[in-house]
Amino acid sequence: MRPRGAPLLAVVLVLGLHALVEGEKPSPCRCSRLTPHNRKNCGFPGITSEQCFDLGCCFDSSVAGVPWCFHPLPNQESEQCVMEVSARKNCGYPGISPEDCASRNCCFSNLIFEVPWCFFPQSVEDCHY
């Protein structure tokens, strides 16, 4: 005979895991600034925009031949700093510190080598879903 609380515990665990997995809709800049040919699939054929956003991914069905549900660009401190690496315009010099970069009102990210770590921000007015 199995314990009476086992089915209830299983339901609670499943609901808890679902809450952990469910994502949040990414910001518009994290989606619209990604070049379509650089999209990495995040869904499955026939996925709806709501299902895609629930996964924490972007959805755009306006471009044929590329994934419509795709992973967003990495989050940054400011929406103005969200962009593809290829879009970065240098705002500093090799070895610049985050503080010196900030004093120039520029963005700083040193996660990728051989690209500008201090770069000019972009207007968020062009960001849209």
XYZ file of N, CA and C in Angstrom:
387
model
N 0.835 -1.170 0.000
C 0.000 0.000 0.000
C 0.885 1.240 0.000
N 0.610 2.193 -0.885
C 1.443 3.393 -0.972
C 0.861 4.502 -0.099
N 1.703 5.472 0.291
C 1.243 6.569 1.145
C 0.171 7.402 0.434
N -0.760 7.947 1.210
C -1.869 8.715 0.661
C -1.420 10.058 0.084
N -0.381 10.622 0.586
C 0.064 11.943 0.145
C 0.890 11.931 -1.127
N 1.257 10.748 -1.634
C 2.118 10.670 -2.818
C 1.501 11.335 -4.049
N 0.223 11.085 -4.399
C -0.341 11.760 -5.582
C -0.369 13.282 -5.422
N -0.700 13.760 -4.236
C -0.729 15.198 -4.001
C 0.667 15.790 -4.149
N 1.656 15.109 -3.609
C 3.036 15.569 -3.726
C 3.467 15.619 -5.192
N 3.064 14.623 -5.975
C 3.416 14.599 -7.393
C 2.806 15.791 -8.122
N 1.561 16.116 -7.826
C 0.901 17.260 -8.453
C 1.608 18.551 -8.083
N 1.949 18.712 -6.818
C 2.639 19.919 -6.362
C 3.993 20.056 -7.052
N 4.728 18.957 -7.179
C 6.032 19.000 -7.847
C 5.894 19.371 -9.317
N 4.913 18.811 -10.011
C 4.705 19.120 -11.428
C 4.353 20.589 -11.604
N 3.448 21.107 -10.776
C 3.079 22.517 -10.875
C 4.266 23.426 -10.566
N 5.067 23.070 -9.599
C 6.249 23.855 -9.256
C 7.264 23.873 -10.380
N 7.481 22.726 -11.011
C 8.416 22.665 -12.136
C 7.903 23.480 -13.312
N 6.604 23.436 -13.563
C 6.025 24.225 -14.650
C 6.254 25.717 -14.402
N 6.085 26.157 -13.176
C 6.286 27.573 -12.842
C 7.740 27.974 -13.037
N 8.678 27.079 -12.741
C 10.094 27.386 -12.929
C 10.462 27.458 -14.402
N 9.877 26.588 -15.219
C 10.217 26.515 -16.631
C 9.572 27.643 -17.420
N 8.371 28.056 -17.022
C 7.649 29.074 -17.779
C 8.443 30.367 -17.807
N 8.636 30.886 -18.994
C 9.449 32.077 -19.170
C 8.639 33.356 -19.160
N 9.342 34.403 -19.416
C 8.764 35.735 -19.467
C 9.024 36.291 -20.859
N 8.063 37.032 -21.384
C 8.202 37.614 -22.712
C 9.418 38.547 -22.732
N 10.371 38.321 -23.649
C 11.563 39.181 -23.703
C 11.208 40.609 -24.119
N 12.075 41.527 -23.809
C 11.858 42.925 -24.194
C 11.910 43.046 -25.715
N 11.246 44.066 -26.276
C 11.226 44.222 -27.746
C 12.613 44.314 -28.375
N 13.549 45.010 -27.740
C 14.888 45.158 -28.323
C 15.617 43.822 -28.412
N 15.378 42.949 -27.461
C 16.047 41.646 -27.462
C 15.564 40.773 -28.617
N 14.417 41.119 -29.185
C 13.859 40.351 -30.303
C 14.072 41.049 -31.643
N 13.702 42.315 -31.727
C 13.703 42.994 -33.027
C 15.100 43.346 -33.535
N 16.078 43.383 -32.669
C 17.436 43.723 -33.107
C 18.238 42.507 -33.565
N 17.634 41.352 -33.527
C 18.315 40.133 -33.969
C 18.052 39.931 -35.457
N 19.103 39.861 -36.253
C 18.986 39.652 -37.685
C 18.323 38.296 -37.941
N 17.324 38.235 -38.825
C 16.598 36.975 -39.037
C 17.491 35.761 -39.304
N 18.548 35.911 -40.104
C 19.382 34.737 -40.403
C 20.208 34.276 -39.192
N 20.249 35.066 -38.121
C 20.967 34.668 -36.897
C 20.047 34.034 -35.855
N 18.776 33.881 -36.178
C 17.821 33.312 -35.210
C 18.148 31.850 -34.920
N 18.062 31.485 -33.637
C 18.231 30.096 -33.192
C 16.872 29.607 -32.709
N 16.412 28.518 -33.282
C 15.082 27.987 -33.012
C 14.849 27.732 -31.530
N 13.669 28.115 -31.072
C 13.309 27.964 -29.670
C 11.990 27.215 -29.524
N 11.399 26.812 -30.625
C 10.074 26.202 -30.541
C 9.956 24.940 -31.358
N 8.757 24.707 -31.851
C 8.446 23.527 -32.633
C 7.490 23.953 -33.746
N 7.351 23.160 -34.800
C 6.447 23.542 -35.892
C 5.022 23.770 -35.376
N 4.434 24.872 -35.776
C 3.071 25.183 -35.378
C 2.920 25.885 -34.046
N 4.035 26.241 -33.405
C 3.963 26.909 -32.105
C 3.252 28.257 -32.252
N 2.461 28.610 -31.270
C 1.783 29.909 -31.292
C 2.674 30.952 -30.632
N 2.368 32.211 -30.858
C 3.161 33.270 -30.225
C 3.056 33.176 -28.705
N 1.877 32.853 -28.202
C 1.701 32.737 -26.742
C 2.557 31.613 -26.175
N 2.582 30.466 -26.836
C 3.418 29.344 -26.385
C 4.896 29.728 -26.435
N 5.277 30.437 -27.473
C 6.660 30.865 -27.640
C 7.062 31.824 -26.515
N 6.218 32.830 -26.261
C 6.517 33.779 -25.189
C 6.563 33.083 -23.831
N 5.719 32.062 -23.630
C 5.737 31.308 -22.371
C 7.077 30.611 -22.152
N 7.786 30.332 -23.248
C 9.119 29.724 -23.158
C 10.209 30.764 -22.916
N 9.812 32.051 -22.907
C 10.791 33.120 -22.742
C 11.484 33.475 -24.043
N 10.841 33.148 -25.167
C 11.444 33.363 -26.474
C 10.712 34.447 -27.251
N 11.281 34.815 -28.388
C 10.722 35.829 -29.285
C 9.885 35.143 -30.350
N 8.906 35.879 -30.896
C 8.083 35.346 -31.973
C 7.905 36.413 -33.044
N 8.211 36.042 -34.293
C 8.022 36.943 -35.425
C 7.798 36.082 -36.662
N 6.580 36.103 -37.184
C 6.240 35.273 -38.340
C 6.296 36.049 -39.655
N 6.911 37.227 -39.645
C 6.915 38.067 -40.846
C 8.017 37.715 -41.844
N 8.960 36.856 -41.458
C 10.065 36.505 -42.349
C 10.020 35.002 -42.635
N 9.879 34.643 -43.904
C 9.822 33.233 -44.292
C 11.215 32.617 -44.309
N 11.275 31.316 -44.069
C 12.525 30.573 -44.189
C 13.452 30.660 -42.985
N 12.992 31.267 -41.895
C 13.787 31.351 -40.660
C 12.877 30.967 -39.495
N 13.452 30.584 -38.358
C 12.586 30.265 -37.211
C 11.714 31.458 -36.811
N 10.451 31.178 -36.522
C 9.530 32.219 -36.062
C 9.586 32.351 -34.552
N 9.878 31.271 -33.858
C 10.058 31.285 -32.405
C 11.554 31.091 -32.170
N 12.203 32.086 -31.590
C 13.663 32.057 -31.505
C 14.158 32.666 -30.196
N 15.375 32.277 -29.839
C 15.999 32.774 -28.611
C 16.331 34.261 -28.749
N 16.088 35.045 -27.696
C 16.380 36.484 -27.753
C 17.865 36.777 -27.588
N 18.220 38.023 -27.903
C 19.575 38.495 -27.599
C 19.762 38.502 -26.092
N 21.003 38.414 -25.613
C 21.236 38.444 -24.161
C 20.751 39.749 -23.534
N 20.294 39.645 -22.313
C 19.841 40.815 -21.569
C 21.044 41.693 -21.220
N 20.847 42.992 -21.196
C 21.889 43.946 -20.820
C 21.342 44.838 -19.711
N 22.219 45.626 -19.099
C 21.781 46.546 -18.047
C 20.753 47.536 -18.564
N 20.910 47.979 -19.797
C 20.022 48.964 -20.397
C 19.536 48.444 -21.744
N 18.282 48.725 -22.070
C 17.739 48.337 -23.371
C 18.545 48.939 -24.511
N 19.134 50.104 -24.291
C 19.929 50.765 -25.327
C 21.187 49.972 -25.669
N 21.573 49.068 -24.793
C 22.798 48.302 -24.995
C 22.547 46.920 -25.595
N 21.287 46.561 -25.786
C 20.948 45.265 -26.384
C 21.130 45.374 -27.890
N 22.065 44.600 -28.425
C 22.311 44.587 -29.872
C 23.192 43.405 -30.223
N 23.193 43.051 -31.503
C 24.102 42.011 -31.960
C 25.526 42.540 -31.872
N 26.468 41.654 -31.673
C 27.870 42.044 -31.556
C 28.323 42.804 -32.798
N 27.842 42.390 -33.967
C 28.254 43.032 -35.223
C 27.768 44.482 -35.318
N 26.784 44.861 -34.505
C 26.249 46.227 -34.535
C 26.994 47.174 -33.600
N 27.905 46.648 -32.801
C 28.631 47.491 -31.850
C 29.560 48.468 -32.558
N 29.497 49.731 -32.144
C 30.414 50.776 -32.629
C 31.291 51.187 -31.449
N 32.593 51.070 -31.636
C 33.553 51.290 -30.562
C 33.423 52.682 -29.940
N 33.427 52.702 -28.618
C 33.300 53.952 -27.868
C 34.464 54.109 -26.895
N 35.437 53.242 -26.990
C 36.525 53.289 -26.015
C 37.858 52.927 -26.635
N 38.640 52.208 -25.866
C 39.980 51.797 -26.280
C 40.259 50.444 -25.634
N 41.214 49.685 -26.136
C 41.513 48.377 -25.540
C 41.846 48.502 -24.050
N 41.217 47.669 -23.261
C 41.480 47.661 -21.827
C 40.679 48.676 -21.021
N 39.740 49.376 -21.644
C 38.950 50.372 -20.923
C 38.179 49.697 -19.780
N 38.066 50.399 -18.682
C 37.341 49.857 -17.534
C 35.845 50.141 -17.691
N 35.006 49.375 -17.011
C 33.570 49.656 -17.055
C 33.238 51.077 -16.588
N 33.987 51.571 -15.618
C 33.750 52.917 -15.083
C 34.083 53.992 -16.125
N 35.238 53.840 -16.788
C 35.613 54.808 -17.824
C 34.622 54.768 -18.994
N 34.159 53.583 -19.326
C 33.177 53.445 -20.395
C 31.873 54.139 -19.998
N 31.436 53.929 -18.773
C 30.199 54.562 -18.293
C 30.332 56.082 -18.269
N 31.539 56.580 -17.960
C 31.735 58.037 -17.938
C 31.585 58.638 -19.339
N 31.691 57.814 -20.365
C 31.491 58.265 -21.753
C 30.027 58.064 -22.187
N 29.182 57.635 -21.234
C 27.771 57.323 -21.522
C 27.631 56.223 -22.565
N 28.499 55.213 -22.439
C 28.489 54.097 -23.371
C 28.171 52.797 -22.643
N 27.956 51.757 -23.420
C 27.628 50.426 -22.902
C 28.915 49.626 -22.720
N 28.902 48.696 -21.771
C 30.085 47.869 -21.534
C 29.659 46.416 -21.377
N 30.317 45.535 -22.124
C 30.153 44.092 -21.964
C 31.433 43.428 -22.435
N 32.071 42.684 -21.538
C 33.336 42.023 -21.859
C 33.181 40.510 -21.978
N 31.997 40.059 -22.349
C 31.730 38.629 -22.420
C 32.256 37.977 -23.696
N 32.507 38.770 -24.734
C 32.966 38.224 -26.011
C 34.288 38.883 -26.382
N 35.285 38.066 -26.680
C 36.605 38.576 -27.046
C 36.613 39.062 -28.488
N 37.568 39.930 -28.799
C 37.841 40.438 -30.142
C 36.692 41.259 -30.734
N 35.901 41.884 -29.864
C 34.864 42.836 -30.282
C 34.944 44.013 -29.313
N 34.419 45.172 -29.700
C 34.446 46.296 -28.753
C 33.683 45.968 -27.468
N 34.335 46.199 -26.334
C 33.687 45.989 -25.036
C 32.958 47.253 -24.591
N 33.435 48.392 -25.031
C 32.792 49.670 -24.739
C 32.222 50.159 -26.068
N 30.904 50.309 -26.130
C 30.266 50.615 -27.400
C 29.101 51.580 -27.209
N 28.803 52.304 -28.287
C 27.745 53.309 -28.248
C 26.376 52.652 -28.091
N 25.505 53.243 -27.298
C 24.134 52.726 -27.169
C 23.323 53.044 -28.421
N 22.196 52.354 -28.574
C 21.269 52.603 -29.670
C 19.933 53.063 -29.094
N 19.226 53.849 -29.846
C 17.912 54.327 -29.434
C 16.953 53.137 -29.301
N 16.085 53.179 -28.307
C 15.104 52.105 -28.142
C 13.832 52.378 -28.942
N 13.789 53.514 -29.627
C 12.603 53.859 -30.417
C 12.389 52.885 -31.582
N 13.456 52.237 -32.040
C 13.317 51.316 -33.170
C 12.939 49.892 -32.720
N 12.780 49.683 -31.432
C 12.445 48.353 -30.915
C 10.932 48.155 -30.951
N 10.526 46.992 -31.451
C 9.102 46.677 -31.564
C 8.921 45.174 -31.615
N 7.733 44.719 -31.345
C 7.400 43.306 -31.484
C 6.872 43.048 -32.862
